[in-house]
Coordinates of C-alpha atoms in Angstrom, one line a residue:
M1251 CA -205.0 -50.6 120.7
D1252 CA -208.7 -51.3 121.0
L1253 CA -211.0 -50.0 119.2
V1254 CA -210.0 -47.2 116.6
L1255 CA -212.5 -44.9 114.9
R1256 CA -211.7 -44.1 112.0
D1257 CA -212.4 -40.6 110.0
V1258 CA -214.4 -39.5 112.8
R1259 CA -215.9 -35.4 112.9
V1260 CA -214.6 -34.6 116.3
I1261 CA -215.5 -31.8 118.3
D1262 CA -213.6 -31.7 121.8
G1263 CA -215.3 -30.0 124.1
T1264 CA -213.5 -27.3 124.1
G1265 CA -215.6 -25.2 121.4
G1266 CA -213.0 -25.0 118.7
A1267 CA -213.1 -25.8 115.3
S1268 CA -214.2 -29.7 115.0
Y1269 CA -211.3 -31.0 112.4
R1270 CA -211.6 -35.1 111.1
A1271 CA -209.3 -37.6 112.9
D1272 CA -208.4 -41.8 113.3
V1273 CA -209.5 -41.9 117.5
A1274 CA -207.7 -44.6 118.9
L1275 CA -208.5 -46.2 122.4
D1276 CA -206.8 -48.5 124.7
G1277 CA -207.2 -49.6 127.9
G1278 CA -210.4 -47.7 128.5
R1279 CA -208.9 -44.6 128.0
I1280 CA -207.9 -42.1 124.9
A1281 CA -205.2 -42.7 123.9
A1282 CA -204.1 -41.2 120.6
I1283 CA -205.5 -38.5 118.3
V1284 CA -204.6 -39.1 114.6
R1285 CA -205.3 -36.1 112.3
E1286 CA -205.9 -36.4 109.0
G1287 CA -203.4 -35.9 106.4
A1288 CA -200.6 -35.9 110.5
G1289 CA -199.0 -39.5 109.9
D1290 CA -199.5 -43.5 110.0
R1291 CA -203.7 -44.2 111.2
P1292 CA -203.9 -46.2 114.4
T1293 CA -204.7 -49.8 114.0
A1294 CA -206.5 -51.6 116.3
A1295 CA -208.0 -55.9 116.9
R1296 CA -210.9 -53.5 115.7
V1297 CA -212.0 -50.6 114.0
I1298 CA -215.4 -48.6 113.1
D1299 CA -215.6 -46.4 110.1
A1300 CA -217.1 -42.8 111.5
H1301 CA -217.2 -41.1 108.2
G1302 CA -220.6 -38.3 108.7
L1303 CA -220.3 -39.0 111.9
A1304 CA -219.0 -36.9 114.7
L1305 CA -217.6 -38.0 117.7
S1306 CA -217.8 -36.2 120.7
P1307 CA -217.4 -36.7 124.9
G1308 CA -220.2 -38.1 126.4
F1309 CA -223.2 -35.6 127.6
I1310 CA -222.8 -34.5 130.7
D1311 CA -226.4 -34.0 132.9
M1312 CA -225.7 -31.4 135.2
H1313 CA -229.0 -31.7 137.5
A1314 CA -230.1 -36.0 136.8
H1315 CA -232.8 -37.0 139.5
S1316 CA -232.2 -40.9 138.6
D1317 CA -230.7 -40.9 142.7
L1318 CA -232.8 -45.0 143.0
A1319 CA -232.9 -45.7 138.7
L1320 CA -230.0 -46.2 137.7
L1321 CA -230.4 -48.9 141.4
R1322 CA -233.9 -49.8 139.7
D1323 CA -233.1 -50.6 136.4
P1324 CA -230.0 -51.6 134.6
S1325 CA -230.0 -50.3 131.1
H1326 CA -230.7 -46.7 131.8
E1327 CA -231.8 -46.1 128.5
A1328 CA -233.7 -43.0 128.8
K1329 CA -230.1 -40.9 129.8
A1330 CA -227.7 -43.8 127.9
A1331 CA -229.2 -43.4 124.4
Q1332 CA -229.5 -39.2 124.6
G1333 CA -224.7 -40.9 125.4
V1334 CA -225.1 -39.0 128.6
T1335 CA -222.1 -40.4 130.3
L1336 CA -221.7 -39.0 133.6
E1337 CA -225.2 -37.6 136.1
V1338 CA -225.3 -35.8 139.0
I1339 CA -227.5 -36.2 140.8
G1340 CA -229.2 -35.4 145.0
Q1341 CA -230.6 -32.7 143.6
D1342 CA -232.5 -29.5 144.8
G1343 CA -231.9 -30.6 148.8
L1344 CA -234.0 -33.6 148.4
S1345 CA -232.3 -37.8 148.7
Y1346 CA -231.2 -40.5 150.2
A1347 CA -227.6 -39.5 152.4
P1348 CA -227.4 -38.9 154.5
V1349 CA -230.2 -40.4 157.0
D1350 CA -230.9 -42.1 159.5
D1351 CA -233.8 -44.6 159.3
R1352 CA -236.8 -41.9 160.5
T1353 CA -235.1 -39.5 157.9
L1354 CA -234.9 -41.9 155.3
A1355 CA -238.3 -42.7 155.9
E1356 CA -239.6 -39.4 155.4
V1357 CA -237.8 -37.7 152.6
R1358 CA -239.0 -42.0 151.1
A1359 CA -242.6 -40.4 151.2
Q1360 CA -241.6 -37.3 150.4
I1361 CA -239.8 -37.6 147.1
A1362 CA -242.1 -40.1 145.9
G1363 CA -242.9 -38.9 143.2
W1364 CA -239.4 -37.8 141.7
N1365 CA -237.9 -41.3 143.0
G1366 CA -240.3 -44.2 143.2
G1367 CA -238.9 -45.7 146.5
A1368 CA -241.7 -44.6 148.9
P1369 CA -242.5 -46.9 152.2
G1370 CA -243.5 -50.2 151.5
D1371 CA -241.3 -50.3 147.7
T1372 CA -239.5 -53.0 148.9
A1373 CA -237.8 -53.1 144.5
I1374 CA -234.8 -51.1 145.8
D1375 CA -232.6 -52.2 149.3
F1376 CA -231.6 -49.3 151.3
T1377 CA -228.7 -50.3 153.0
W1378 CA -227.0 -47.4 153.0
R1379 CA -227.6 -44.7 155.7
S1380 CA -224.6 -42.6 154.7
V1381 CA -223.1 -40.6 151.6
G1382 CA -220.1 -43.2 151.1
E1383 CA -221.8 -45.7 152.0
Y1384 CA -224.9 -45.0 148.6
L1385 CA -221.6 -44.2 146.8
D1386 CA -220.6 -48.0 147.3
R1387 CA -223.7 -48.6 147.0
L1388 CA -223.9 -47.3 142.7
D1389 CA -220.4 -48.8 142.5
H1390 CA -221.1 -52.2 143.4
G1391 CA -225.1 -51.8 141.1
F1392 CA -226.1 -54.9 139.2
D1393 CA -224.6 -58.0 140.7
G1394 CA -221.6 -55.9 141.4
H1395 CA -221.3 -54.6 137.9
G1396 CA -222.4 -50.9 138.2
I1397 CA -224.6 -49.3 136.5
A1398 CA -225.2 -47.6 133.5
V1399 CA -224.0 -44.8 133.4
N1400 CA -221.2 -42.8 135.8
A1401 CA -222.5 -40.7 139.1
A1402 CA -221.3 -38.1 140.8
Y1403 CA -223.2 -36.6 144.2
L1404 CA -224.6 -33.6 145.6
I1405 CA -225.1 -33.6 149.6
P1406 CA -229.2 -32.4 149.9
Q1407 CA -228.9 -29.8 152.2
G1408 CA -232.8 -30.4 152.8
T1409 CA -232.1 -33.9 153.6
V1410 CA -229.5 -32.8 156.0
R1411 CA -231.3 -30.0 158.0
M1412 CA -234.3 -32.6 158.0
L1413 CA -231.3 -35.1 160.0
A1414 CA -230.2 -32.8 162.3
M1415 CA -233.0 -30.9 163.6
G1416 CA -236.3 -32.6 162.1
W1417 CA -239.1 -30.1 159.6
D1418 CA -238.9 -27.7 162.3
D1419 CA -239.4 -23.0 160.7
R1420 CA -237.7 -22.0 163.2
P1421 CA -233.5 -21.0 163.4
A1422 CA -231.3 -23.8 163.8
T1423 CA -229.8 -23.7 167.5
D1424 CA -225.5 -23.3 167.5
A1425 CA -225.4 -27.3 168.4
E1426 CA -228.1 -28.0 165.1
L1427 CA -225.9 -26.1 162.9
A1428 CA -222.8 -27.2 164.0
R1429 CA -223.7 -30.8 163.4
M1430 CA -225.4 -29.7 159.7
K1431 CA -222.0 -28.6 159.3
R1432 CA -220.1 -31.8 160.2
L1433 CA -222.8 -34.1 158.1
V1434 CA -221.6 -32.0 154.4
A1435 CA -218.0 -32.9 155.9
E1436 CA -218.0 -36.1 155.7
G1437 CA -220.2 -36.1 152.6
L1438 CA -217.2 -34.0 150.6
E1439 CA -214.7 -36.3 152.0
Q1440 CA -216.5 -39.8 150.9
G1441 CA -216.8 -38.6 147.7
A1442 CA -219.4 -35.9 147.0
V1443 CA -218.4 -32.9 144.7
G1444 CA -221.0 -30.4 147.0
L1445 CA -224.1 -29.5 147.8
S1446 CA -227.7 -28.7 146.9
S1447 CA -230.9 -27.2 148.2
G1448 CA -234.0 -26.9 147.7
L1449 CA -235.5 -23.4 148.8
T1450 CA -239.0 -23.9 147.9
Y1451 CA -238.9 -27.4 149.0
T1452 CA -239.5 -28.1 153.1
P1453 CA -237.6 -28.5 154.9
G1454 CA -234.1 -27.0 153.2
M1455 CA -236.6 -24.2 152.7
Y1456 CA -236.8 -23.3 156.3
A1457 CA -232.7 -22.7 156.9
S1458 CA -231.6 -18.8 156.5
D1459 CA -229.0 -17.5 154.2
S1460 CA -226.1 -16.8 157.0
E1461 CA -227.7 -20.9 158.1
L1462 CA -227.1 -21.5 154.4
A1463 CA -224.1 -19.5 154.5
E1464 CA -222.4 -21.4 157.1
L1465 CA -223.4 -24.6 155.2
C1466 CA -221.3 -22.9 151.8
R1467 CA -217.9 -22.4 154.1
V1468 CA -217.3 -26.2 154.9
V1469 CA -218.3 -26.3 150.5
A1470 CA -215.5 -23.6 149.5
R1471 CA -212.8 -25.2 152.3
Y1472 CA -213.4 -28.6 149.3
E1473 CA -213.5 -26.9 146.2
G1474 CA -217.3 -28.0 146.2
Y1475 CA -219.9 -26.0 144.3
Y1476 CA -223.5 -25.3 146.3
C1477 CA -226.1 -25.7 144.1
P1478 CA -229.4 -24.5 145.0
H1479 CA -233.2 -24.5 143.6
H1480 CA -233.6 -20.8 145.1
R1481 CA -236.5 -19.1 146.6
S1482 CA -238.3 -18.1 143.0
Y1483 CA -238.9 -18.7 139.9
G1484 CA -241.4 -16.4 139.5
A1485 CA -242.9 -13.3 141.4
G1486 CA -238.9 -12.3 143.1
A1487 CA -237.1 -14.2 140.7
L1488 CA -234.8 -12.4 140.1
Q1489 CA -233.9 -11.4 143.9
A1490 CA -233.5 -14.7 144.5
Y1491 CA -230.9 -14.8 141.8
E1492 CA -229.2 -12.1 143.6
E1493 CA -230.4 -14.0 146.7
M1494 CA -227.9 -16.6 146.1
V1495 CA -224.7 -14.8 143.9
G1496 CA -224.6 -12.8 147.4
L1497 CA -224.3 -15.5 150.0
T1498 CA -222.4 -17.4 147.9
R1499 CA -219.6 -14.4 147.3
E1500 CA -219.7 -13.7 151.0
A1501 CA -219.3 -18.2 152.3
G1502 CA -216.4 -17.7 148.8
C1503 CA -217.8 -20.6 147.5
A1504 CA -218.6 -21.8 144.0
L1505 CA -222.6 -21.4 143.0
H1506 CA -224.5 -23.9 140.3
L1507 CA -227.5 -22.1 139.4
A1508 CA -230.3 -25.1 139.2
H1509 CA -232.4 -25.3 135.4
A1510 CA -231.7 -21.4 136.2
T1511 CA -235.4 -20.4 134.8
M1512 CA -237.3 -16.9 133.8
N1513 CA -240.9 -18.7 134.1
F1514 CA -244.7 -17.4 134.7
G1515 CA -246.2 -14.4 133.5
V1516 CA -244.3 -12.0 135.0
N1517 CA -241.2 -12.5 133.7
K1518 CA -241.4 -12.7 130.1
G1519 CA -239.2 -11.3 128.0
R1520 CA -236.7 -11.0 131.0
A1521 CA -233.9 -13.0 130.3
P1522 CA -231.3 -10.0 129.8
E1523 CA -231.9 -8.8 133.4
L1524 CA -230.8 -12.3 134.5
L1525 CA -228.0 -12.3 132.3
A1526 CA -227.3 -8.8 133.4
L1527 CA -227.1 -10.0 136.9
L1528 CA -224.4 -12.8 136.4
D1529 CA -222.8 -11.0 133.7
K1530 CA -222.0 -8.4 136.7
A1531 CA -221.1 -11.1 139.3
L1532 CA -218.9 -12.8 136.8
A1533 CA -216.8 -9.6 136.0
D1534 CA -216.7 -8.5 139.7
G1535 CA -214.6 -12.0 140.2
A1536 CA -217.4 -14.3 141.1
D1537 CA -217.1 -18.7 140.4
I1538 CA -220.6 -18.9 138.7
S1539 CA -222.2 -21.6 136.3
L1540 CA -225.6 -22.3 135.3
D1541 CA -227.6 -25.2 133.5
T1542 CA -231.2 -25.3 131.3
Y1543 CA -233.2 -28.1 129.9
P1544 CA -234.6 -27.5 126.4
Y1545 CA -237.9 -26.7 126.7
T1546 CA -240.3 -23.9 128.5
P1547 CA -242.4 -26.3 131.0
G1548 CA -241.2 -26.8 134.2
C1549 CA -242.2 -30.5 136.3
T1550 CA -242.3 -31.2 140.0
T1551 CA -244.8 -32.7 142.4
L1552 CA -248.1 -31.3 143.1
V1553 CA -246.9 -31.3 146.8
A1554 CA -244.5 -28.9 146.2
M1555 CA -247.6 -26.3 145.0
L1556 CA -248.6 -25.8 148.4
P1557 CA -247.8 -23.4 150.5
S1558 CA -244.5 -24.0 152.8
W1559 CA -246.4 -23.9 156.6
V1560 CA -248.1 -27.1 155.8
S1561 CA -244.9 -29.7 155.4
E1562 CA -244.2 -28.9 159.3
G1563 CA -244.2 -31.8 160.6
G1564 CA -243.8 -34.0 157.2
P1565 CA -245.2 -36.1 155.3
E1566 CA -248.3 -36.5 157.8
A1567 CA -248.3 -33.6 158.8
I1568 CA -249.1 -32.4 155.6
L1569 CA -252.2 -34.6 154.9
A1570 CA -253.7 -34.6 158.2
R1571 CA -254.8 -30.4 157.3
L1572 CA -255.8 -31.3 153.8
R1573 CA -258.4 -34.1 155.4
D1574 CA -259.5 -30.7 157.9
D1575 CA -261.6 -29.0 156.2
A1576 CA -260.3 -25.4 158.0
E1577 CA -257.0 -26.0 158.0
A1578 CA -257.9 -27.1 153.4
A1579 CA -259.7 -23.6 153.9
R1580 CA -256.6 -21.5 154.1
I1581 CA -254.2 -23.8 152.6
R1582 CA -255.9 -23.1 148.9
H1583 CA -256.6 -19.3 150.2
V1584 CA -252.7 -19.2 150.1
V1585 CA -252.6 -21.1 146.9
E1586 CA -254.7 -19.2 144.8
V1587 CA -255.7 -15.6 146.2
E1588 CA -251.8 -15.4 147.3
G1589 CA -249.9 -17.3 145.7
A1590 CA -248.0 -19.4 147.8
D1591 CA -244.2 -19.8 147.8
G1592 CA -243.9 -23.6 146.9
C1593 CA -245.3 -22.4 143.4
H1594 CA -243.1 -19.5 143.2
G1595 CA -244.8 -16.9 145.0
V1596 CA -248.2 -16.9 141.9
P1597 CA -251.9 -17.0 142.5
M1598 CA -252.0 -20.6 141.2
E1599 CA -253.6 -21.0 138.0
W1600 CA -255.1 -24.7 137.7
D1601 CA -254.9 -25.2 133.5
T1602 CA -251.4 -25.0 133.5
I1603 CA -250.7 -28.3 135.6
E1604 CA -250.8 -31.1 134.1
I1605 CA -251.4 -34.1 135.3
S1606 CA -247.9 -36.4 135.3
G1607 CA -247.4 -39.8 137.2
V1608 CA -249.4 -40.6 139.6
S1609 CA -248.8 -43.3 142.7
N1610 CA -251.7 -45.4 143.2
P1611 CA -252.7 -46.8 139.8
D1612 CA -255.9 -46.4 140.7
L1613 CA -256.2 -42.2 139.8
A1614 CA -254.2 -43.2 136.0
E1615 CA -257.4 -40.8 134.6
Y1616 CA -255.9 -37.7 136.4
V1617 CA -252.1 -38.2 134.1
G1618 CA -252.4 -36.0 130.8
K1619 CA -255.1 -33.5 131.3
T1620 CA -254.6 -30.3 134.1
V1621 CA -256.7 -30.0 136.8
A1622 CA -258.5 -27.8 135.7
Q1623 CA -259.5 -30.3 133.4
S1624 CA -260.0 -32.8 135.4
A1625 CA -261.8 -30.7 137.9
A1626 CA -264.7 -29.9 135.0
E1627 CA -265.9 -33.3 133.7
R1628 CA -266.2 -33.4 137.9
G1629 CA -268.1 -30.6 137.8
E1630 CA -265.9 -29.0 140.6
E1631 CA -263.6 -26.9 141.5
P1632 CA -260.1 -27.3 140.3
W1633 CA -259.1 -26.8 143.8
V1634 CA -261.6 -29.8 145.2
T1635 CA -260.1 -31.9 142.7
A1636 CA -256.7 -30.7 143.4
R1637 CA -257.2 -31.6 147.3
R1638 CA -258.5 -35.1 147.2
L1639 CA -255.6 -36.3 144.4
L1640 CA -253.4 -35.2 147.2
I1641 CA -254.9 -37.0 149.6
E1642 CA -256.0 -40.6 147.6
D1643 CA -252.1 -40.1 145.5
R1644 CA -250.5 -39.8 148.9
L1645 CA -248.3 -36.9 147.6
G1646 CA -246.8 -39.0 145.0
S1647 CA -248.3 -37.3 142.2
T1648 CA -246.0 -35.3 139.6
I1649 CA -246.8 -32.4 137.4
L1650 CA -246.3 -30.0 134.5
Q1651 CA -246.1 -26.8 135.2
H1652 CA -246.9 -25.1 131.5
V1653 CA -245.3 -21.6 132.4
G1654 CA -241.9 -20.7 130.3
H1655 CA -241.6 -18.9 127.8
E1656 CA -239.4 -19.8 124.5
E1657 CA -237.0 -16.5 123.9
N1658 CA -235.6 -16.9 127.4
V1659 CA -235.0 -21.3 127.1
R1660 CA -232.9 -19.2 124.1
Q1661 CA -231.2 -16.0 125.1
I1662 CA -230.5 -18.3 129.1
M1663 CA -229.1 -21.4 126.9
R1664 CA -226.3 -19.1 125.3
H1665 CA -224.5 -17.7 127.7
R1666 CA -221.4 -18.2 128.0
V1667 CA -221.0 -20.2 131.8
H1668 CA -223.7 -22.4 130.1
T1669 CA -224.5 -25.9 130.6
G1670 CA -226.8 -29.1 129.9
G1671 CA -229.3 -30.0 132.7
S1672 CA -232.0 -32.1 132.1
D1673 CA -233.5 -32.2 135.3
G1674 CA -235.1 -35.4 134.5
I1675 CA -237.7 -36.6 136.1
L1676 CA -238.6 -40.0 135.5
Q1677 CA -241.8 -41.7 137.6
G1678 CA -245.0 -42.1 136.0
A1679 CA -247.0 -42.6 132.8
K1680 CA -245.9 -39.4 131.0
P1681 CA -243.4 -38.5 132.8
H1682 CA -241.3 -34.6 130.7
P1683 CA -240.1 -35.4 127.4
R1684 CA -237.0 -33.8 128.8
A1685 CA -235.6 -36.8 130.6
Y1686 CA -235.2 -38.4 127.2
G1687 CA -234.8 -35.8 125.3
T1688 CA -232.7 -33.0 126.7
F1689 CA -229.1 -33.9 124.8
P1690 CA -230.5 -34.8 121.8
Q1691 CA -233.2 -31.4 121.7
Y1692 CA -230.6 -29.2 122.0
L1693 CA -228.3 -30.8 119.5
G1694 CA -231.5 -31.3 116.3
K1695 CA -233.6 -28.6 117.8
Y1696 CA -231.5 -25.8 118.9
V1697 CA -228.3 -26.3 116.8
R1698 CA -229.5 -27.9 113.0
E1699 CA -233.0 -26.7 112.8
L1700 CA -233.0 -23.3 114.8
G1701 CA -229.2 -21.8 114.8
I1702 CA -229.2 -21.1 118.5
L1703 CA -225.4 -22.6 119.3
S1704 CA -223.2 -23.7 116.8
L1705 CA -222.9 -27.3 117.3
E1706 CA -219.6 -26.7 118.5
E1707 CA -219.9 -24.8 120.8
C1708 CA -223.0 -26.5 122.4
V1709 CA -221.1 -29.2 123.0
A1710 CA -218.6 -27.4 125.2
H1711 CA -221.6 -26.9 126.9
L1712 CA -222.5 -30.1 127.4
T1713 CA -220.1 -31.1 128.1
G1714 CA -216.2 -29.8 128.7
R1715 CA -218.0 -26.9 130.7
A1716 CA -219.4 -29.1 132.6
A1717 CA -216.5 -31.2 132.8
A1718 CA -215.1 -28.2 134.2
R1719 CA -217.7 -27.5 136.9
L1720 CA -216.7 -30.4 138.5
R1721 CA -213.5 -30.4 138.2
L1722 CA -213.1 -33.4 136.2
P1723 CA -208.6 -33.0 135.3
D1724 CA -209.8 -36.4 133.0
R1725 CA -213.3 -36.0 131.4
G1726 CA -215.2 -33.7 129.2
L1727 CA -212.9 -33.4 126.4
V1728 CA -211.4 -35.7 123.8
R1729 CA -208.1 -35.3 124.0
E1730 CA -205.1 -37.9 124.7
G1731 CA -205.2 -39.3 128.0
Y1732 CA -208.8 -38.0 129.1
R1733 CA -210.6 -41.3 130.0
A1734 CA -212.8 -43.0 126.6
D1735 CA -216.6 -41.4 127.6
L1736 CA -217.4 -40.7 124.4
V1737 CA -220.4 -41.1 122.3
L1738 CA -220.9 -41.5 118.0
F1739 CA -223.7 -39.1 116.6
D1740 CA -224.8 -37.8 112.7
P1741 CA -225.1 -34.2 113.1
E1742 CA -227.3 -34.1 110.4
T1743 CA -230.5 -36.3 112.2
V1744 CA -229.6 -36.5 115.8
A1745 CA -233.1 -35.4 116.9
A1746 CA -235.5 -35.9 120.4
G1747 CA -237.8 -39.1 119.8
A1748 CA -239.5 -38.0 122.9
T1749 CA -242.5 -35.8 123.2
F1750 CA -245.1 -34.3 125.2
E1751 CA -247.4 -36.3 123.7
V1752 CA -245.9 -40.1 123.5
P1753 CA -242.3 -39.1 126.3
R1754 CA -240.8 -42.1 126.0
T1755 CA -239.9 -42.6 123.0
L1756 CA -235.7 -42.4 122.9
P1757 CA -233.6 -40.2 120.5
T1758 CA -232.5 -41.0 117.2
G1759 CA -229.2 -40.5 115.4
I1760 CA -226.8 -41.2 118.4
P1761 CA -225.0 -44.8 117.0
H1762 CA -222.5 -45.2 119.7
V1763 CA -222.3 -44.6 123.2
L1764 CA -218.9 -45.8 125.0
I1765 CA -218.1 -45.4 128.9
D1766 CA -214.2 -46.3 130.0
G1767 CA -214.1 -47.4 125.8
R1768 CA -217.2 -49.7 126.3
F1769 CA -219.9 -50.0 124.4
V1770 CA -223.1 -48.7 125.7
I1771 CA -225.2 -47.3 123.2
E1772 CA -223.9 -50.2 120.0
D1773 CA -225.2 -49.6 116.4
G1774 CA -228.3 -47.8 118.1
K1775 CA -229.5 -50.5 120.9
R1776 CA -228.4 -50.4 124.8
T1777 CA -225.6 -53.7 125.2
D1778 CA -225.3 -55.5 129.0
V1779 CA -222.7 -53.5 129.8
L1780 CA -222.8 -51.5 133.1
A1781 CA -219.7 -49.1 132.6
G1782 CA -220.8 -46.6 134.8
R1783 CA -219.3 -45.9 139.1
S1784 CA -219.9 -43.3 141.1
V1785 CA -217.7 -40.2 141.1
R1786 CA -215.9 -38.8 144.0
R1787 CA -213.4 -35.9 144.2
T1788 CA -211.8 -36.3 147.5
P1789 CA -209.6 -33.0 148.0
A1790 CA -208.3 -32.4 151.2
A1791 CA -210.2 -29.9 153.5
R1792 CA -208.7 -26.1 153.6
G1793 CA -207.3 -24.3 156.6

């Protein structure tokens, strides 16, 4: 054997009781599991005394924004140090494949606040155009050696719509819809695991339910899943969840609800209503799962708070409208009085909007302050501050939105179809700590300190349950023959180091992380191993 983990507490990812065992690895897979007292102990070229440590499958981040970080940063410690061995990217309907030259430039500008990579950024060579070419680029990684952790890809519906019909707020023609369906089918054939949407982001939000259902029918034929950031997390949140459940049931498609939160004052204490809706659909035979992060604030871009009509025509059209005084006044009224669809139908509360990062370093003074605080320092109204920042940062500013409710977070994470997703944006001087802390936060705060979940159940949420949603036959469990994507952690000390004040702090209590049996984290330090690859599913289409 290559390696034996001796006398370790195995938490196998099923939710069942843990047990002590020696676990032997060979050739990148789990070769043998010998329970305490059950037979001869395996031997290997290397043996690690793991007494006092727990062994679990590698954590699966079901909602990640590492689309470019995986190609920019070979260490990728933000995720590797947490024990993440697989990230699902291509989220919220906006990513970098499939594209043509025009669409690539537009999407790079639109989500620079999420991922960097704005036009003019030469850190990454954007040579791909198709989903398959992007996955090939991940496989190649750094000088052909791969990437830090594994990655699965969701086809971004907003990018597909942008490619097929631009930024128009109108129904798709038959020809445009046919092209979108072909693009989705091609992406699934090339290895994507499903389709994502960002239905509060343009241009994906312009799609009707009937258009989305047609795309979901394609996803269903390939046994993938639909992952929507749905149309509201504020006013109308429950109706938006119900819409997604109904849409996917009509299409016969599996549904995974992205960052399934209940935010803003209108939803305080309403998590039981969401869970009752899901329980009813599950009892009726629906195939549903969800992910959440264990924090209350959300994180996105400042431009995402604007009404959707502002974005028609793309990023340059947004900037032109913001520069026009009359248009800016119209935008302000919707944002502050009516409640923009970009802000989930809730009138803006500027004291909840904290600037977490800027693309233009000359604007660094805004970072770490709410828009209301920066406005007060300048003796001006918050909209004036926000408008200036949007223009001068060319829409590249990221925000934390402090609108969540702890009781909702706790109730949703207990649900039987729950999985973990960081929604981690790695850009900005002061990112959300969930990017560096989601998985140890679950294990430390919500398991050990608060007892919201047992350790075995929590690990199942973060591993086996996620792998089942992705339909991965040899990942997500500690089981003989499975891939040796594993985490060794100390249940008594594991904790997130990241805080809102110091968000780029690595966790504690996770000494070892392995991918394909190779140490990505060893003795608490990042190695130079690049064992990550794209994780592709390419089943034949049904029907």
